[in-house]
Amino acid sequence: MTERYVLDLQEVDETQVAVVGGKGAHLGGLSRIEGIRVPAGFCVTTDAFRRIMAKAPSLDDRLDQLSRLNPDDREAIRTLSAQIRRTVEGIAVPDDLTAAITRALARLGEQAAYAVRSSATAEDLPTASFAGQQDTYLNVVGPTAILQHVSRCWASLFTERAVTYRQRNGIDHRTVHMAVVVQRMVFPHASGILFTADPVTGNRKVATVDAGFGLGEALVSGLVNPDVFKVRHGEVVAKAIAAKQRAVHALPTGDTQEVAIDSRRQEQPALTDAQVVRLVQLGRRIEAHFGRPQDIEWCLVDDGFQIVQSRPITTLFPIPETGDQENHVYVSVGHQQMMTDPMKPLGLSMWQLTAMVPMHAAGGRLFVDVTRRLASPASRAGLLDVMGRGDPLVRDALETVLDRDDFVPSLPDAGPGGPPTGGASATIETDPAIVTELIERSQVSIAALERDIRTKTGPALFEFLLEAFAEHKRVLSDPLSMQAIMAGMEATWWLNDTLQEWLGEKNAADTLTLSAPDNVTSEMGLALLDVADVIRPHSEVVAFLQGVEDEGFLDELAKLAGGTEARDAIEAYLDRYGMRCVGEIDITRPRWRERPTTLVPVLLDNVRNFEPGAAERRFEQGRQKARQKEQDVLSRLRALPDGDRKAGEAKRMIDRVRTFIGYREYPKYGIVSRYFVYKQALLEEAERLVQAGVLPEKEDIFYLTFQELHDVVRSNQVNDRLIQQRKDAFESYHALTPPRVLTSDGEAVTGAYRRDDVPVGALIGLPVSAGTIEGRARVILDIAEADLEAGDILVTTFTDPSWSPLFVAVAGLVTEVGGLMTHGAVIAREYGLPAVVGVERATRLIRDGQRIRVHGTDGYVEILP
C-alpha cells in the first residue's frame, strides 16, 4: 500500500502527469531517453498530497472561499492563500508516508544533498507552462529537512501568484494536485537553459543556449546576464559572452550562497563551442522524444551534461502542416482582413471553402503560401508591390526572407502559382452605373440564397451549401467587380504619387475621397447617427438603454413612451447591418442581430455627443471639402507648365476614384451577408442535434470543421473528446501573436519601417488618412465597451467594418494592424479622420487617457507629456 506514495523517476513517464505532476512526468520521460542523463531521484505522488489535504477538513471551506474571490482582489487572495499554506505546512506527515520517503532516501544516500521540487498536475502543459508558479528548494540535506521541504512544496500550490494564475486562466483549484520531485543535487561547473527553437523569432532550426557559472538559479532569478550561443545545423553561428560577476553555489551544510567570480574568469565563456554543439545535439534528441520544441534546464558536471528539466515552449507560433520538406513562406490573412484574433475551426474551414486562393490554418489563423510567387522574378515584383502598398511591414518581411541565402529558390516562371497579384487590369469606363449594376447583382444572388436554403435540412443542406460556396466564389471573382475595385485603388495610388510629384503634396487623395458615394461601411456609421436622432427626444428610452443587459431588450422597448419608434429604428438598422460584428470573417462570431446589446454603448455615445441631423451634415461637409480640394488641386495644376493636360488627367482620376472607391467595401458586405444566411441554417441543424441528444449545446458545432459537421449530421454521432481538445486549443491560441510573415522553419518575420524622418520616441506606422490631430487616447479592445467623448482618438488592435459606427464619434485613429486599403483606412479617409495604422504594440505602448498627437500625413504618433 505504501509504495504508491513514492515512485522512482525511472518508473514514470510523461503519461503519468496525474500521478507525479508535469515536472515529474517530464523528468521520468527524460530519464528513459537513450544518452540523456538525469540526476537520480524519486517522486512523492499526488496520492500523498490528497491524503495530506484530507487531514484538514477546514481546507474545503477555504478553497470554496478562494474560488469566489475576484482575481484582482490581491489583498484577499494574499491573506486566504497564506492561511491555506500555513495549514498545509502544519499537517503532520503520517508515519507510513514518512517511512516510504525515508526508504527512498536510504537507497540514494541519506546524507547526500537533494533538490526538492514542486510538480503540479497543471504545469508544463502544451497550452500553459505555469513556469515559476511553484517552488524549488536546493541543497537540502537530511531526512528531517527533506520532509519539511516536501510539506513546503505541497503548500506552494497556494502561493499568491499560483492562485492568481489559476484564477486568471479559469482553472479550478481543486482539480490541481501537487506531487514533489526529490533529486540528488548536482554541483555543476556551469548551468543554464537550452531552447531547441529560437524563443524570440520562433525559428525551429536555430537553438539558443544561455549559460553561466555555478547553479542555474543565478540565471533564472536574473542575478547575472548569461552567455548566449545560437546554433544552426550543428555549428555555433552567433555568440555573446557576458561579464559574469556572480554565481550561486551550494554550501556543504545545505542551502545556497551567492559568490563573486574571480575577475579573470568573468569574461571567459561558461561553455566551449564544442560543448555547446554537444548540448544542442542532446536537446534535439529530447525534442524528438517529446515531439515539440523544448525549454531545457541543464548542468555541466565533469564535462558531462545532466538534464534537470524539460518543458514545451508554449509561446511559439505553430507552423502550417504541408507534409513536405520544402521551404515555404506564408503571409497572414488576418492582417489583410483586419482580424488577427484566433478563429474557431468552423470559422477557419468556412473561410477556406469560400476563399479565392488556398489557405493554410495554424494557431487558429489563416495564411497564404506565397513561395511560388516569390520564386518567380516576374510574379515576385507584382506581389511585393501590392503587399508594400497594403502594408509596408509585410513587404519588408518578405524582402528579409528573400535576402537569406537560398531560402526561396528562383524559378524561371510562375508555374502553377497563379497570375501575379493585382487582379484584373482596370480598363473599365468611369461610369457610376457599373457600381449600381454590381450591387444589384450581389443583392439578387443573396436573395436567391435566402429563398433556396429555407427548404434544406440534414445532409441535403450540406450538399446545397457546397453549391452555394461555388456561387459565392463566382460572385467574388466577377471580373467586372475586380476591375471596379482595382480602378478605385489604382486611381488613389495615381493621385497620391502624381500629385506629390507635380504639387509636392502628400496623400492628396485622402481629402478627395471624403464622403465618396456607395460606401456601405461608411453609410453604416452615419445610419447609426440617424437611429440616435430617433431615440434622443425620448428620455425614458435613453434611461432604459443605459441599463440594458439582456439581448431581448428590443421587445421591452414598446412598453415605453417613444419606445415603438426607437425599436423600429433599431430593427431597420439591424435588417440592413445586423449581419456584421467584430471579427466577422469568423462565421462563429456573434452578429449584431444575435447580440444587439453590442451596439447600445455606441448608440448612447451618439445620443450624448451629437446634435440632430448630424449624419447628413457630416456627409455634406465631407462632400464640400472634397469638392473644394478638387477645385484647389485643378487650379494649381493649371498654373504649371503643360497645366491643362495635367489638370485634365487629374480630373479624370478624381472622377474615377469617387466613382469606384466606395464600392471597395461592398464585396465584404456581400460575403458577410451570405455568411449570416449560412450560419442561421447551420445553427438550426445544430439545434436538431441538441434535441436528438447528439450535442450538449448548439455552439459546439463551432469547434468542428464544415466537413466534420457534415459527417456528424449524417451519422448522428460526435467525438466529445475532439470538441474538448479543440476548445482547449482555441483558448491557448489567444496567447499567441500571429506574425505578418511566417516561414516553414517557424520563424516569425515581423518587418520594419526603414525610416529616419520621425522624432525620437515617436511610434512609427503607416500614414493612411491625412491631417494632424491631438487628443485623449481611448484604448478600446471591445466595441461593446466604447465610452467616447468628442475629440477622443480611438486606439485599438484592428478595425474591421463593424467598428465604423465608432469612427463618427472620434477625431483620429491608431491601430496595430492595417494597410492603405484596409477597411479602417478607407473609412477614416471618408470621414476625414487623421489615421496611422500598423503601429506595432500601440495598445500596450499608449495608455488609455494619455494625450497623443496623430500625424496622419507622415505616419507617426507622439505620446505627449
mmCIF file with all atom_site columns, C-alpha atoms in Angstrom, residues 156-284:
data_model
loop_
_atom_site.group_PDB
_atom_site.id
_atom_site.type_symbol
_atom_site.label_atom_id
_atom_site.label_alt_id
_atom_site.label_comp_id
_atom_site.label_asym_id
_atom_site.label_entity_id
_atom_site.label_seq_id
_atom_site.pdbx_PDB_ins_code
_atom_site.Cartn_x
_atom_site.Cartn_y
_atom_site.Cartn_z
_atom_site.occupancy
_atom_site.B_iso_or_equiv
_atom_site.pdbx_formal_charge
_atom_site.auth_seq_id
_atom_site.auth_comp_id
_atom_site.auth_asym_id
_atom_site.auth_atom_id
_atom_site.pdbx_PDB_model_num
ATOM 1   C CA . SER A 1 156 ? 3.390   26.192 -2.604  1.00 0.00 ? 156 SER A CA 1
ATOM 2   C CA . LEU A 1 157 ? 0.358   25.144 -4.673  1.00 0.00 ? 157 LEU A CA 1
ATOM 3   C CA . PHE A 1 158 ? -1.305  28.040 -2.810  1.00 0.00 ? 158 PHE A CA 1
ATOM 4   C CA . THR A 1 159 ? 1.205   30.845 -3.229  1.00 0.00 ? 159 THR A CA 1
ATOM 5   C CA . GLU A 1 160 ? -0.461  34.113 -4.152  1.00 0.00 ? 160 GLU A CA 1
ATOM 6   C CA . ARG A 1 161 ? 0.957   34.036 -7.681  1.00 0.00 ? 161 ARG A CA 1
ATOM 7   C CA . ALA A 1 162 ? -0.077  30.388 -8.296  1.00 0.00 ? 162 ALA A CA 1
ATOM 8   C CA . VAL A 1 163 ? -3.618  31.055 -7.066  1.00 0.00 ? 163 VAL A CA 1
ATOM 9   C CA . THR A 1 164 ? -3.953  34.222 -9.183  1.00 0.00 ? 164 THR A CA 1
ATOM 10  C CA . TYR A 1 165 ? -2.554  32.447 -12.264 1.00 0.00 ? 165 TYR A CA 1
ATOM 11  C CA . ARG A 1 166 ? -5.148  29.664 -11.944 1.00 0.00 ? 166 ARG A CA 1
ATOM 12  C CA . GLN A 1 167 ? -7.991  32.116 -11.416 1.00 0.00 ? 167 GLN A CA 1
ATOM 13  C CA . ARG A 1 168 ? -6.994  34.190 -14.438 1.00 0.00 ? 168 ARG A CA 1
ATOM 14  C CA . ASN A 1 169 ? -6.792  31.021 -16.534 1.00 0.00 ? 169 ASN A CA 1
ATOM 15  C CA . GLY A 1 170 ? -10.104 29.658 -15.263 1.00 0.00 ? 170 GLY A CA 1
ATOM 16  C CA . ILE A 1 171 ? -8.545  26.601 -13.591 1.00 0.00 ? 171 ILE A CA 1
ATOM 17  C CA . ASP A 1 172 ? -10.378 25.147 -10.571 1.00 0.00 ? 172 ASP A CA 1
ATOM 18  C CA . HIS A 1 173 ? -8.057  24.987 -7.509  1.00 0.00 ? 173 HIS A CA 1
ATOM 19  C CA . ARG A 1 174 ? -9.444  21.548 -6.581  1.00 0.00 ? 174 ARG A CA 1
ATOM 20  C CA . THR A 1 175 ? -8.515  19.982 -9.914  1.00 0.00 ? 175 THR A CA 1
ATOM 21  C CA . VAL A 1 176 ? -4.798  20.730 -9.447  1.00 0.00 ? 176 VAL A CA 1
ATOM 22  C CA . HIS A 1 177 ? -2.769  18.405 -7.221  1.00 0.00 ? 177 HIS A CA 1
ATOM 23  C CA . MET A 1 178 ? 0.835   18.604 -6.106  1.00 0.00 ? 178 MET A CA 1
ATOM 24  C CA . ALA A 1 179 ? 3.462   15.920 -6.421  1.00 0.00 ? 179 ALA A CA 1
ATOM 25  C CA . VAL A 1 180 ? 7.050   16.513 -5.260  1.00 0.00 ? 180 VAL A CA 1
ATOM 26  C CA . VAL A 1 181 ? 10.274  15.513 -7.013  1.00 0.00 ? 181 VAL A CA 1
ATOM 27  C CA . VAL A 1 182 ? 13.273  14.737 -4.780  1.00 0.00 ? 182 VAL A CA 1
ATOM 28  C CA . GLN A 1 183 ? 16.534  14.519 -6.760  1.00 0.00 ? 183 GLN A CA 1
ATOM 29  C CA . ARG A 1 184 ? 20.206  14.163 -5.967  1.00 0.00 ? 184 ARG A CA 1
ATOM 30  C CA . MET A 1 185 ? 21.824  17.603 -6.135  1.00 0.00 ? 185 MET A CA 1
ATOM 31  C CA . VAL A 1 186 ? 24.426  18.128 -8.814  1.00 0.00 ? 186 VAL A CA 1
ATOM 32  C CA . PHE A 1 187 ? 27.181  20.663 -8.206  1.00 0.00 ? 187 PHE A CA 1
ATOM 33  C CA . PRO A 1 188 ? 27.817  21.998 -11.687 1.00 0.00 ? 188 PRO A CA 1
ATOM 34  C CA . HIS A 1 189 ? 30.742  23.892 -13.133 1.00 0.00 ? 189 HIS A CA 1
ATOM 35  C CA . ALA A 1 190 ? 28.215  25.648 -15.403 1.00 0.00 ? 190 ALA A CA 1
ATOM 36  C CA . SER A 1 191 ? 24.479  25.523 -15.970 1.00 0.00 ? 191 SER A CA 1
ATOM 37  C CA . GLY A 1 192 ? 21.730  27.230 -17.915 1.00 0.00 ? 192 GLY A CA 1
ATOM 38  C CA . ILE A 1 193 ? 18.873  26.875 -20.329 1.00 0.00 ? 193 ILE A CA 1
ATOM 39  C CA . LEU A 1 194 ? 18.670  25.426 -23.827 1.00 0.00 ? 194 LEU A CA 1
ATOM 40  C CA . PHE A 1 195 ? 15.812  26.360 -26.148 1.00 0.00 ? 195 PHE A CA 1
ATOM 41  C CA . THR A 1 196 ? 15.606  23.955 -29.083 1.00 0.00 ? 196 THR A CA 1
ATOM 42  C CA . ALA A 1 197 ? 13.894  26.707 -31.118 1.00 0.00 ? 197 ALA A CA 1
ATOM 43  C CA . ASP A 1 198 ? 14.786  30.402 -31.084 1.00 0.00 ? 198 ASP A CA 1
ATOM 44  C CA . PRO A 1 199 ? 12.348  31.770 -28.457 1.00 0.00 ? 199 PRO A CA 1
ATOM 45  C CA . VAL A 1 200 ? 12.422  35.263 -29.992 1.00 0.00 ? 200 VAL A CA 1
ATOM 46  C CA . THR A 1 201 ? 11.985  34.550 -33.722 1.00 0.00 ? 201 THR A CA 1
ATOM 47  C CA . GLY A 1 202 ? 10.401  31.101 -33.408 1.00 0.00 ? 202 GLY A CA 1
ATOM 48  C CA . ASN A 1 203 ? 12.915  29.582 -35.859 1.00 0.00 ? 203 ASN A CA 1
ATOM 49  C CA . ARG A 1 204 ? 12.865  25.819 -35.209 1.00 0.00 ? 204 ARG A CA 1
ATOM 50  C CA . LYS A 1 205 ? 16.258  25.327 -36.931 1.00 0.00 ? 205 LYS A CA 1
ATOM 51  C CA . VAL A 1 206 ? 18.084  27.672 -34.517 1.00 0.00 ? 206 VAL A CA 1
ATOM 52  C CA . ALA A 1 207 ? 18.773  26.516 -30.942 1.00 0.00 ? 207 ALA A CA 1
ATOM 53  C CA . THR A 1 208 ? 19.677  29.049 -28.237 1.00 0.00 ? 208 THR A CA 1
ATOM 54  C CA . VAL A 1 209 ? 21.864  28.234 -25.233 1.00 0.00 ? 209 VAL A CA 1
ATOM 55  C CA . ASP A 1 210 ? 22.061  30.520 -22.171 1.00 0.00 ? 210 ASP A CA 1
ATOM 56  C CA . ALA A 1 211 ? 24.990  29.624 -19.903 1.00 0.00 ? 211 ALA A CA 1
ATOM 57  C CA . GLY A 1 212 ? 26.527  30.849 -16.629 1.00 0.00 ? 212 GLY A CA 1
ATOM 58  C CA . PHE A 1 213 ? 28.861  29.547 -13.920 1.00 0.00 ? 213 PHE A CA 1
ATOM 59  C CA . GLY A 1 214 ? 27.575  27.557 -10.923 1.00 0.00 ? 214 GLY A CA 1
ATOM 60  C CA . LEU A 1 215 ? 23.929  26.725 -10.289 1.00 0.00 ? 215 LEU A CA 1
ATOM 61  C CA . GLY A 1 216 ? 21.222  27.761 -12.752 1.00 0.00 ? 216 GLY A CA 1
ATOM 62  C CA . GLU A 1 217 ? 19.423  29.816 -10.092 1.00 0.00 ? 217 GLU A CA 1
ATOM 63  C CA . ALA A 1 218 ? 21.662  32.802 -10.920 1.00 0.00 ? 218 ALA A CA 1
ATOM 64  C CA . LEU A 1 219 ? 20.279  32.907 -14.481 1.00 0.00 ? 219 LEU A CA 1
ATOM 65  C CA . VAL A 1 220 ? 16.674  32.058 -13.649 1.00 0.00 ? 220 VAL A CA 1
ATOM 66  C CA . SER A 1 221 ? 16.483  34.720 -10.929 1.00 0.00 ? 221 SER A CA 1
ATOM 67  C CA . GLY A 1 222 ? 18.092  37.347 -13.196 1.00 0.00 ? 222 GLY A CA 1
ATOM 68  C CA . LEU A 1 223 ? 21.155  37.737 -10.941 1.00 0.00 ? 223 LEU A CA 1
ATOM 69  C CA . VAL A 1 224 ? 23.548  37.586 -13.911 1.00 0.00 ? 224 VAL A CA 1
ATOM 70  C CA . ASN A 1 225 ? 23.387  38.013 -17.663 1.00 0.00 ? 225 ASN A CA 1
ATOM 71  C CA . PRO A 1 226 ? 24.187  34.706 -19.351 1.00 0.00 ? 226 PRO A CA 1
ATOM 72  C CA . ASP A 1 227 ? 26.476  33.911 -22.243 1.00 0.00 ? 227 ASP A CA 1
ATOM 73  C CA . VAL A 1 228 ? 24.195  33.374 -25.247 1.00 0.00 ? 228 VAL A CA 1
ATOM 74  C CA . PHE A 1 229 ? 25.047  30.967 -28.075 1.00 0.00 ? 229 PHE A CA 1
ATOM 75  C CA . LYS A 1 230 ? 22.987  30.347 -31.215 1.00 0.00 ? 230 LYS A CA 1
ATOM 76  C CA . VAL A 1 231 ? 23.447  27.043 -33.051 1.00 0.00 ? 231 VAL A CA 1
ATOM 77  C CA . ARG A 1 232 ? 22.221  26.148 -36.522 1.00 0.00 ? 232 ARG A CA 1
ATOM 78  C CA . HIS A 1 233 ? 22.923  22.900 -38.404 1.00 0.00 ? 233 HIS A CA 1
ATOM 79  C CA . GLY A 1 234 ? 25.464  21.750 -35.826 1.00 0.00 ? 234 GLY A CA 1
ATOM 80  C CA . GLU A 1 235 ? 27.581  24.887 -35.625 1.00 0.00 ? 235 GLU A CA 1
ATOM 81  C CA . VAL A 1 236 ? 27.700  27.990 -33.435 1.00 0.00 ? 236 VAL A CA 1
ATOM 82  C CA . VAL A 1 237 ? 26.504  30.818 -35.701 1.00 0.00 ? 237 VAL A CA 1
ATOM 83  C CA . ALA A 1 238 ? 26.449  33.613 -33.084 1.00 0.00 ? 238 ALA A CA 1
ATOM 84  C CA . LYS A 1 239 ? 27.565  34.161 -29.507 1.00 0.00 ? 239 LYS A CA 1
ATOM 85  C CA . ALA A 1 240 ? 27.627  36.933 -26.924 1.00 0.00 ? 240 ALA A CA 1
ATOM 86  C CA . ILE A 1 241 ? 29.860  36.395 -23.885 1.00 0.00 ? 241 ILE A CA 1
ATOM 87  C CA . ALA A 1 242 ? 28.636  38.314 -20.807 1.00 0.00 ? 242 ALA A CA 1
ATOM 88  C CA . ALA A 1 243 ? 30.679  39.599 -17.875 1.00 0.00 ? 243 ALA A CA 1
ATOM 89  C CA . LYS A 1 244 ? 29.504  37.125 -15.255 1.00 0.00 ? 244 LYS A CA 1
ATOM 90  C CA . GLN A 1 245 ? 30.296  38.791 -11.927 1.00 0.00 ? 245 GLN A CA 1
ATOM 91  C CA . ARG A 1 246 ? 28.358  36.468 -9.615  1.00 0.00 ? 246 ARG A CA 1
ATOM 92  C CA . ALA A 1 247 ? 27.336  32.826 -9.314  1.00 0.00 ? 247 ALA A CA 1
ATOM 93  C CA . VAL A 1 248 ? 25.191  30.739 -6.942  1.00 0.00 ? 248 VAL A CA 1
ATOM 94  C CA . HIS A 1 249 ? 26.992  27.834 -5.238  1.00 0.00 ? 249 HIS A CA 1
ATOM 95  C CA . ALA A 1 250 ? 25.790  25.118 -2.866  1.00 0.00 ? 250 ALA A CA 1
ATOM 96  C CA . LEU A 1 251 ? 27.089  25.091 0.724   1.00 0.00 ? 251 LEU A CA 1
ATOM 97  C CA . PRO A 1 252 ? 28.255  21.790 2.284   1.00 0.00 ? 252 PRO A CA 1
ATOM 98  C CA . THR A 1 253 ? 25.802  22.203 5.190   1.00 0.00 ? 253 THR A CA 1
ATOM 99  C CA . GLY A 1 254 ? 22.820  22.725 2.882   1.00 0.00 ? 254 GLY A CA 1
ATOM 100 C CA . ASP A 1 255 ? 21.246  25.787 1.224   1.00 0.00 ? 255 ASP A CA 1
ATOM 101 C CA . THR A 1 256 ? 22.955  28.031 -1.355  1.00 0.00 ? 256 THR A CA 1
ATOM 102 C CA . GLN A 1 257 ? 25.034  31.189 -1.434  1.00 0.00 ? 257 GLN A CA 1
ATOM 103 C CA . GLU A 1 258 ? 25.856  33.952 -3.904  1.00 0.00 ? 258 GLU A CA 1
ATOM 104 C CA . VAL A 1 259 ? 29.587  34.279 -4.588  1.00 0.00 ? 259 VAL A CA 1
ATOM 105 C CA . ALA A 1 260 ? 31.682  36.746 -6.563  1.00 0.00 ? 260 ALA A CA 1
ATOM 106 C CA . ILE A 1 261 ? 33.530  35.340 -9.585  1.00 0.00 ? 261 ILE A CA 1
ATOM 107 C CA . ASP A 1 262 ? 37.256  35.929 -9.937  1.00 0.00 ? 262 ASP A CA 1
ATOM 108 C CA . SER A 1 263 ? 37.718  38.916 -12.278 1.00 0.00 ? 263 SER A CA 1
ATOM 109 C CA . ARG A 1 264 ? 39.977  36.827 -14.585 1.00 0.00 ? 264 ARG A CA 1
ATOM 110 C CA . ARG A 1 265 ? 37.157  34.287 -15.147 1.00 0.00 ? 265 ARG A CA 1
ATOM 111 C CA . GLN A 1 266 ? 34.295  36.768 -15.584 1.00 0.00 ? 266 GLN A CA 1
ATOM 112 C CA . GLU A 1 267 ? 34.851  37.241 -19.321 1.00 0.00 ? 267 GLU A CA 1
ATOM 113 C CA . GLN A 1 268 ? 35.512  33.566 -20.008 1.00 0.00 ? 268 GLN A CA 1
ATOM 114 C CA . PRO A 1 269 ? 32.753  31.644 -21.784 1.00 0.00 ? 269 PRO A CA 1
ATOM 115 C CA . ALA A 1 270 ? 30.925  29.240 -19.459 1.00 0.00 ? 270 ALA A CA 1
ATOM 116 C CA . LEU A 1 271 ? 30.990  26.606 -22.244 1.00 0.00 ? 271 LEU A CA 1
ATOM 117 C CA . THR A 1 272 ? 33.306  25.884 -25.177 1.00 0.00 ? 272 THR A CA 1
ATOM 118 C CA . ASP A 1 273 ? 31.785  25.907 -28.678 1.00 0.00 ? 273 ASP A CA 1
ATOM 119 C CA . ALA A 1 274 ? 32.226  22.119 -28.839 1.00 0.00 ? 274 ALA A CA 1
ATOM 120 C CA . GLN A 1 275 ? 30.290  21.709 -25.570 1.00 0.00 ? 275 GLN A CA 1
ATOM 121 C CA . VAL A 1 276 ? 27.510  23.976 -26.861 1.00 0.00 ? 276 VAL A CA 1
ATOM 122 C CA . VAL A 1 277 ? 27.166  21.887 -30.044 1.00 0.00 ? 277 VAL A CA 1
ATOM 123 C CA . ARG A 1 278 ? 27.139  18.657 -27.998 1.00 0.00 ? 278 ARG A CA 1
ATOM 124 C CA . LEU A 1 279 ? 24.446  20.082 -25.690 1.00 0.00 ? 279 LEU A CA 1
ATOM 125 C CA . VAL A 1 280 ? 22.262  21.060 -28.658 1.00 0.00 ? 280 VAL A CA 1
ATOM 126 C CA . GLN A 1 281 ? 22.573  17.505 -30.046 1.00 0.00 ? 281 GLN A CA 1
ATOM 127 C CA . LEU A 1 282 ? 21.191  16.224 -26.713 1.00 0.00 ? 282 LEU A CA 1
ATOM 128 C CA . GLY A 1 283 ? 18.442  18.855 -26.940 1.00 0.00 ? 283 GLY A CA 1
ATOM 129 C CA . ARG A 1 284 ? 17.440  17.663 -30.422 1.00 0.00 ? 284 ARG A CA 1
#
